[in-house]
Coordinates of C-alpha atoms in Angstrom, one line a residue:
X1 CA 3.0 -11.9 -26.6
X2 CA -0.1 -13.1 -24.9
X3 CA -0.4 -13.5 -21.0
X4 CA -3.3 -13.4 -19.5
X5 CA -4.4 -12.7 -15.4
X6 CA -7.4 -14.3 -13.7
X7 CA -9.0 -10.9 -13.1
X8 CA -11.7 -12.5 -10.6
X9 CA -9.0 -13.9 -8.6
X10 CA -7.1 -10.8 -8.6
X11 CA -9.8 -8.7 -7.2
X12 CA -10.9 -11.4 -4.9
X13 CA -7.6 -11.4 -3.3
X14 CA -7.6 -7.4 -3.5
X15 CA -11.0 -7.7 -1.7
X16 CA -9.8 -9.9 1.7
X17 CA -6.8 -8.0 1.5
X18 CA -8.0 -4.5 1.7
X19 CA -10.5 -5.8 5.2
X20 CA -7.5 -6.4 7.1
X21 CA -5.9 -4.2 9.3
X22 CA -1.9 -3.9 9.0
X23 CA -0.8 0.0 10.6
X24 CA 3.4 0.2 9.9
X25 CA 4.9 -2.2 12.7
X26 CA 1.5 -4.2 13.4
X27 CA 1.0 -5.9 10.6
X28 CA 0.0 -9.8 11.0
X29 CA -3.4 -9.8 10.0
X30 CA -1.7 -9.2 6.4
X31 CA 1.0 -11.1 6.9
X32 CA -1.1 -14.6 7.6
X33 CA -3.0 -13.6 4.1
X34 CA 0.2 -13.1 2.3
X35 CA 2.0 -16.0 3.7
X36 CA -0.5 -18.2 2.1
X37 CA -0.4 -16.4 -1.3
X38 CA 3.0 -16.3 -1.5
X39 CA 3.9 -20.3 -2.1
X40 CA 5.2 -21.6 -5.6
X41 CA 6.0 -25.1 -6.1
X42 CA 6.5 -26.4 -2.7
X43 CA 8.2 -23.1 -2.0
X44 CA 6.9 -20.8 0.5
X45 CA 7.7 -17.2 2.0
X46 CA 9.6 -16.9 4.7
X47 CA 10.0 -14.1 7.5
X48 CA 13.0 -12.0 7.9
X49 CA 14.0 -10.1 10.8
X50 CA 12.4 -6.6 9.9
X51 CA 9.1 -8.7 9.5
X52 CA 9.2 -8.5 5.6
X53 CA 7.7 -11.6 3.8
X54 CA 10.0 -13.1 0.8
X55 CA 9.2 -15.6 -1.6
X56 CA 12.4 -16.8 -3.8
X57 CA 11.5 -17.9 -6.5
X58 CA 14.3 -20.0 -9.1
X59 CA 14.7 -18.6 -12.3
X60 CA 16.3 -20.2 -15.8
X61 CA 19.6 -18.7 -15.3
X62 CA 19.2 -16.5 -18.6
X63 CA 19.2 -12.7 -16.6
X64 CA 20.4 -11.6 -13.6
X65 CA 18.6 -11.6 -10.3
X66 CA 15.7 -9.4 -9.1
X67 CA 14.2 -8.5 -6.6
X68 CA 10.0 -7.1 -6.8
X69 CA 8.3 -5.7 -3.7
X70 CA 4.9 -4.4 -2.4
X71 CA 4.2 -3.2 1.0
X72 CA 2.2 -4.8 3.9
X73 CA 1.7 -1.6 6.0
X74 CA -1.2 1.5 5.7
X75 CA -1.2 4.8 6.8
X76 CA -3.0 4.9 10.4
X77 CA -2.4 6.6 13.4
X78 CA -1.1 6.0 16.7
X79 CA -1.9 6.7 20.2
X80 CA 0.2 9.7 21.7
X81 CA -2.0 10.2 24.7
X82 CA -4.9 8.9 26.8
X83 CA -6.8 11.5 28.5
X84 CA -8.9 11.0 31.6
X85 CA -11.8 11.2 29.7
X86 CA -11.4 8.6 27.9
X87 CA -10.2 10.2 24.5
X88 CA -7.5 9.8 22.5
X89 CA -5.4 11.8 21.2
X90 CA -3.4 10.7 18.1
X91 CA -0.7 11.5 15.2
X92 CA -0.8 10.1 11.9
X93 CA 1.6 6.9 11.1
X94 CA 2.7 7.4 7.3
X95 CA 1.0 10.6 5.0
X96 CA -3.0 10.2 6.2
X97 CA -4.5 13.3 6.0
X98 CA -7.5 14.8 8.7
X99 CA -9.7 16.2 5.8
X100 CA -9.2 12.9 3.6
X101 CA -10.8 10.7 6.5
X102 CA -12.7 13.3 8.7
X103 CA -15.0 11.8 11.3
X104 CA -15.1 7.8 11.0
X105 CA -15.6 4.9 12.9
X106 CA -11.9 3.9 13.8
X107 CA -10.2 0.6 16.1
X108 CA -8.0 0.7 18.3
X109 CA -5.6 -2.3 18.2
X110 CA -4.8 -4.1 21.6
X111 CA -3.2 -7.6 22.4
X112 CA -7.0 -8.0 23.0
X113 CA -10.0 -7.0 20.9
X114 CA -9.8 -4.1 18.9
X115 CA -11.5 -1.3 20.8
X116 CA -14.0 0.9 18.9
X117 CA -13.7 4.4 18.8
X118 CA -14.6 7.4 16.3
X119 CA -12.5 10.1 14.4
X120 CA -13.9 13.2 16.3
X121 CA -14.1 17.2 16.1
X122 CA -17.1 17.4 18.3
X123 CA -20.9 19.1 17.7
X124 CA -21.1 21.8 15.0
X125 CA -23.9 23.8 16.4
X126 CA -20.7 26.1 18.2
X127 CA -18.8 29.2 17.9
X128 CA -15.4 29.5 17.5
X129 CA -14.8 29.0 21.0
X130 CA -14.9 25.2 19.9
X131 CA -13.0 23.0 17.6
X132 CA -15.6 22.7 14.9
X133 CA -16.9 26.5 15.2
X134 CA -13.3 27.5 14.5
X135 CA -13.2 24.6 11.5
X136 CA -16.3 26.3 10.2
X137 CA -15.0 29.4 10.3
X138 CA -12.1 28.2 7.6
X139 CA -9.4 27.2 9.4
X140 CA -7.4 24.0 8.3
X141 CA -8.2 20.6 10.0
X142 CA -5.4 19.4 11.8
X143 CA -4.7 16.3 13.7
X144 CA -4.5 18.2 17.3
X145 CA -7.5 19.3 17.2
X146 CA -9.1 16.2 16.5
X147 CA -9.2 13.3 18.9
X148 CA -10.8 9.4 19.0
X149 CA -14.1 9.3 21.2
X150 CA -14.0 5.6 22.7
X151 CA -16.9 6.8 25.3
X152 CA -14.8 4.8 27.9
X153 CA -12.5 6.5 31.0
X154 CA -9.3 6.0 31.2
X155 CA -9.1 3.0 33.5
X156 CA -11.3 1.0 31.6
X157 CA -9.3 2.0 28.3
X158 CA -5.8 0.9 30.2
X159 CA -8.0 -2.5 31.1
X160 CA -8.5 -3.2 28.0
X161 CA -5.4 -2.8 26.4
X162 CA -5.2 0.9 25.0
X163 CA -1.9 3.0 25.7
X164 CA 0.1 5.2 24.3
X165 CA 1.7 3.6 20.7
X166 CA -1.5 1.7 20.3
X167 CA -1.9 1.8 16.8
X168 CA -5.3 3.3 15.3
X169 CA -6.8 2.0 12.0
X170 CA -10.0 2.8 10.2
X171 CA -13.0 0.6 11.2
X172 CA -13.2 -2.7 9.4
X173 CA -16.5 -1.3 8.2
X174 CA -15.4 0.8 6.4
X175 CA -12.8 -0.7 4.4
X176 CA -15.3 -2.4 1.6
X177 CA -14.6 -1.9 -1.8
X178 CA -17.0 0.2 -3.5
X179 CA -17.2 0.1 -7.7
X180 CA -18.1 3.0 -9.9
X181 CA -18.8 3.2 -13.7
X182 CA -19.7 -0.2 -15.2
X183 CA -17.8 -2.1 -12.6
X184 CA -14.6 -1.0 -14.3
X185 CA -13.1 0.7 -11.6
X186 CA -12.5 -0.8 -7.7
X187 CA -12.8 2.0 -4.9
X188 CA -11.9 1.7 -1.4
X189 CA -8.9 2.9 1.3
X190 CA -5.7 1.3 1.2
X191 CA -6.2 0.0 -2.3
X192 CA -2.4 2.3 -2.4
X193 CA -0.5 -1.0 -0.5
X194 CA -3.4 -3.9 -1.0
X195 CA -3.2 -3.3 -5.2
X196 CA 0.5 -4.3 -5.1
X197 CA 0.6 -7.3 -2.7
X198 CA -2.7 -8.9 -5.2
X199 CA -0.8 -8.6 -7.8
X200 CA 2.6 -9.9 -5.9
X201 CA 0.2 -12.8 -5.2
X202 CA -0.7 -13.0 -8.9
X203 CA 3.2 -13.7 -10.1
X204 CA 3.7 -16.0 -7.0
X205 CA 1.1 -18.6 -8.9
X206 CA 1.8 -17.5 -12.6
X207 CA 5.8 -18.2 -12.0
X208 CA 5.0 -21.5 -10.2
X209 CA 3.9 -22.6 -13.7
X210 CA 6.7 -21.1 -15.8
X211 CA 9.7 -20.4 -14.4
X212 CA 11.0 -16.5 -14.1
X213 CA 13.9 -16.2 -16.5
X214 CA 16.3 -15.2 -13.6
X215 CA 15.7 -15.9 -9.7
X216 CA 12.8 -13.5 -8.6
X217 CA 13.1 -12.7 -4.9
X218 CA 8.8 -11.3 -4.0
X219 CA 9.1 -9.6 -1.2
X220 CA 5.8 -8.4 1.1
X221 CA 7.5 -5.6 2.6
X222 CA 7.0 -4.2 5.9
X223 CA 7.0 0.0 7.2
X224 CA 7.2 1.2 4.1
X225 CA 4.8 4.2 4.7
X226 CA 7.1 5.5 7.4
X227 CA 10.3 5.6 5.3
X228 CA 10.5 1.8 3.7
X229 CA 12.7 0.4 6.5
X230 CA 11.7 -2.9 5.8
X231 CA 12.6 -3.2 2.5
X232 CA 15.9 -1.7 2.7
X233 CA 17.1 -4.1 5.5
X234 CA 15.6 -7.0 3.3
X235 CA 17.4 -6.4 0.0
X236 CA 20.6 -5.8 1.6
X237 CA 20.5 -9.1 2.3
X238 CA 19.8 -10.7 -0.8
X239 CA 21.8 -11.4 -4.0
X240 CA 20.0 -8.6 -6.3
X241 CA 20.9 -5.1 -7.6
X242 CA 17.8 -4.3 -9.5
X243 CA 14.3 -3.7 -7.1
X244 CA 11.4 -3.3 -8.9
X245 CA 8.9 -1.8 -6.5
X246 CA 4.6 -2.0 -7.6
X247 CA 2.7 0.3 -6.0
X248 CA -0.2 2.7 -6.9
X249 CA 0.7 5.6 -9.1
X250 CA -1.1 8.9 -8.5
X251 CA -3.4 10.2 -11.0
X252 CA -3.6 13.8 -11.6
X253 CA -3.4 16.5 -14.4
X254 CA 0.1 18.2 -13.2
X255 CA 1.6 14.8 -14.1
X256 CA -0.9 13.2 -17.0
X257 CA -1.5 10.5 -15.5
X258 CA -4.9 9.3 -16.4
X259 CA -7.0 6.7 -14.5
X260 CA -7.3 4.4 -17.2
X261 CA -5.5 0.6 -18.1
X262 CA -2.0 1.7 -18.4
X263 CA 0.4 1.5 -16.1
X264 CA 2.4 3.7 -15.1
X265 CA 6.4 4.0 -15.4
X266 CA 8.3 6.4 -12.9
X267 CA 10.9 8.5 -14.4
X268 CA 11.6 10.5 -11.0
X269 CA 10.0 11.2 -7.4
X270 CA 10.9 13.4 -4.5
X271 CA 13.7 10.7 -3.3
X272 CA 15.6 10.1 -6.6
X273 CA 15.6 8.9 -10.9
X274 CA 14.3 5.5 -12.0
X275 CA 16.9 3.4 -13.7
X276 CA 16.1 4.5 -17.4
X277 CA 17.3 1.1 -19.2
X278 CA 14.8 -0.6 -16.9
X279 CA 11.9 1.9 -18.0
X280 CA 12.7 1.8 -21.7
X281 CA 12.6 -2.2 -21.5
X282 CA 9.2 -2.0 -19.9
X283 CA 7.9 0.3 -22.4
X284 CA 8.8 -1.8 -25.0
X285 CA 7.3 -5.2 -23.4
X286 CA 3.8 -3.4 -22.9
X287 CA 3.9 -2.6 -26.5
X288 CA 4.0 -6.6 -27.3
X289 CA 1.5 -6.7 -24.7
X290 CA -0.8 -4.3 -26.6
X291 CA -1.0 -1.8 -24.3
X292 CA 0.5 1.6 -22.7
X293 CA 2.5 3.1 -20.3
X294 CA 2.2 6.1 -18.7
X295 CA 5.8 7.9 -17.8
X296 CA 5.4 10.4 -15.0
X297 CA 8.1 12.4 -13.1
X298 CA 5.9 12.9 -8.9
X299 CA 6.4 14.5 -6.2
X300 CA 5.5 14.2 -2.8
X301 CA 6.3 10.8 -3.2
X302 CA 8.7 7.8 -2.6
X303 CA 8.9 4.1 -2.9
X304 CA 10.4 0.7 -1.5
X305 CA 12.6 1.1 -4.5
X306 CA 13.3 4.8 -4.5
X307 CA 14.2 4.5 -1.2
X308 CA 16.2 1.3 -1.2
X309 CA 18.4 2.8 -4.1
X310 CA 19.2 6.2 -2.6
X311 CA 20.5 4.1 0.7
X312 CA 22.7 2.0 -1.3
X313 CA 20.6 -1.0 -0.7
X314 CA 20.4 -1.7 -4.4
X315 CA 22.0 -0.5 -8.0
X316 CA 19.1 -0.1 -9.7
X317 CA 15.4 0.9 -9.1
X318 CA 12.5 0.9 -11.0
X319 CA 8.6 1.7 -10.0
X320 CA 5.4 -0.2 -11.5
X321 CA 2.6 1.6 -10.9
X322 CA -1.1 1.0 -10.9
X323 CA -2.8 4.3 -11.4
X324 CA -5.1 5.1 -8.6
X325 CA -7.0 8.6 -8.3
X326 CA -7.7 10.1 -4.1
X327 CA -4.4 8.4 -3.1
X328 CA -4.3 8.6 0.7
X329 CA -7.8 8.6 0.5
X330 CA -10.8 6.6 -0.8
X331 CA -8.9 5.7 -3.6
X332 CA -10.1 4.7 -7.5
X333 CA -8.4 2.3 -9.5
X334 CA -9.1 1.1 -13.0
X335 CA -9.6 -2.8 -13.0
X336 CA -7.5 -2.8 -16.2
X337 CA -4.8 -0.6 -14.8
X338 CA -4.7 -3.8 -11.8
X339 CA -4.8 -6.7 -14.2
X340 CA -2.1 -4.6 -16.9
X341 CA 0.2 -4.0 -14.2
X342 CA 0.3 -7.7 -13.3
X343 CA 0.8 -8.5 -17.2
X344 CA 3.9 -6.2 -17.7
X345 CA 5.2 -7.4 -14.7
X346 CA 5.2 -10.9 -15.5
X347 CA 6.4 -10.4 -18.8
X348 CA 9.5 -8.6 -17.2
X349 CA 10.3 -11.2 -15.3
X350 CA 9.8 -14.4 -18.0
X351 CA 11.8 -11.4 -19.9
X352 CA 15.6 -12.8 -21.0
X353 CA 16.7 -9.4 -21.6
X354 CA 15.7 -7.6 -18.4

């Protein structure tokens, strides 16, 4: 079996995706670079009323229909107060961690201009009569005692836009990619939510050129690091039982997961089991492919599809995973494992027997 993947295009697409700013419920800059990615054969995506993107695509008629997902949304924060001083204080919006950003540059969305702030703790040359004196004397980093310094008072904050629910994103700045070893492996945040929708965008050209073998319903879904409400709302509402969610896949010893050009095949996570006929037929459509797959039972953990099947939104579930090393973080992911994942997925989906 040979299908190939425009690798250049893939991680060009990866690259304008992972500069734009989409927190869980605020997520248009995404959307407007999804919604021109997701078109095949005069067909385009359309918007449904949880603010998920899908893309249905006409298959052959020779397998059932499926549904395949990625998420618009990243982990931010939002605003839970605005002090007199002009600081903000803020709790996280999905799993991002204090110690896995620390002090950054950060904006604040508005209906306006973003306002600028930084990720704070304050000088370090304290006791422990300070934040940062107690932080140096061991104690865990937690998001209350950390706040955004905008440098502005209050009024001129609610001027411009910021209140409480704002939502609060790292600074475009510093969402570059970044590329170690020879080039083979793509670094930057979000890569976790950005990885799937480039490769979503990937099968939205490839199966305008050969159609799927069933219908494929692509779906950009929306709030999925807060509990994938968007996804379940979408695929209740489509003709599917099978969700195939691709996402990034965490690489770490306890689960030997390696950060190399397999992908990776969930047997299990904290929500629920994978549908095992869907991983064994996977397995065996990599081998054709002449690669790998890495089978990996996670916790702390869940998915669109995870979560979709323990809600009764769909029969089956399965998770395609790129494997990605600091997830939550400044994440690494092998270029293979990127370009793989988008093979085996398009061969599931040309697949007659899926």
């Amino acid at each position: 079996m040979n299908i190939n993947v425009d690798q250049t295009r893939l991680i060009q697409d990866l690259e304008q995706l992972m500069l734009a700013h989409a927190p869980s419920g605020a997520e248009s800059e995404v959307d407007r670079l999804m919604a021109e990615r997701l078109v095949s054969n005069g067909l385009e995506a359309t918007r449904d009323g949880v603010g998920s993107l899908i893309l249905h695509i006409p298959g052959r008629g020779a397998a059932p229909p499926v549904a395949v997902s990625a998420h618009k949304d990243e982990i931010a924060l939002i605003v839970k107060r605005v002090e007199d001083n002009g600081r903000l204080r803020v709790q996280p919006v999905g799993g991002l961690h204090p110690w896995a950003v620390g002090e950054t540059p950060v904006e604040i969305l508005t209906d306006q201009e973003s306002v600028p702030g930084v990720l704070s703790v304050g000088s370090k040359h304290v006791s422990s009569e300070s934040v940062a004196g107690q932080l140096r004397e061991g104690k865990a980093l937690t998001w209350e005692q950390m706040w955004v310094e905008t440098m502005l008072d209050s009024q001129h904050l609610m001027a411009a836009g910021v209140r409480v629910g704002r939502r609060v994103v790292l600074a475009r700045t510093q969402k570059k990619t970044w590329l170690l070893g020879h080039g083979e492996y793509v670094c930057g945040y979000n890569l976790d939510c950005r990885g799937g929708l480039a490769i979503l965008a990937e099968a939205a050209r490839q199966l305008s050129l050969r159609p799927p073998a069933g219908d494929v319903y692509l779906i950009a879904s929306s709030e999925e690091e807060v509990g994938a409400h968007g996804v379940q709302f979408s695929v209740r509402n489509l003709p599917v039982e099978t969700l195939v969610a691709v996402d990034v896949a965490p690489v770490a010893e306890e689960y030997q997961v390696r950060n190399n050009g397999d992908p990776v095949l969930l047997c299990k996570d904290r929500v629920g089991v994978y549908h095992q006929g869907t991983v064994d037929r996977m397995i065996q459509l990599a081998g054709q492919l002449g690669f790998g797959v890495q089978l990996a039972i996670v916790t702390s953990y869940g998915s669109d599809a995870s979560l979709a099947h323990a809600s009764g939104a769909v029969a089956r579930a399965a998770l395609l995973g790129f494997p990605g090393g600091n997830t939550h973080g400044f994440e690494i992911c092998s270029i293979d494992g990127l370009v793989n994942t988008a093979r085996l997925l398009l061969a599931y989906l040309w697949d007659d027997e899926r």
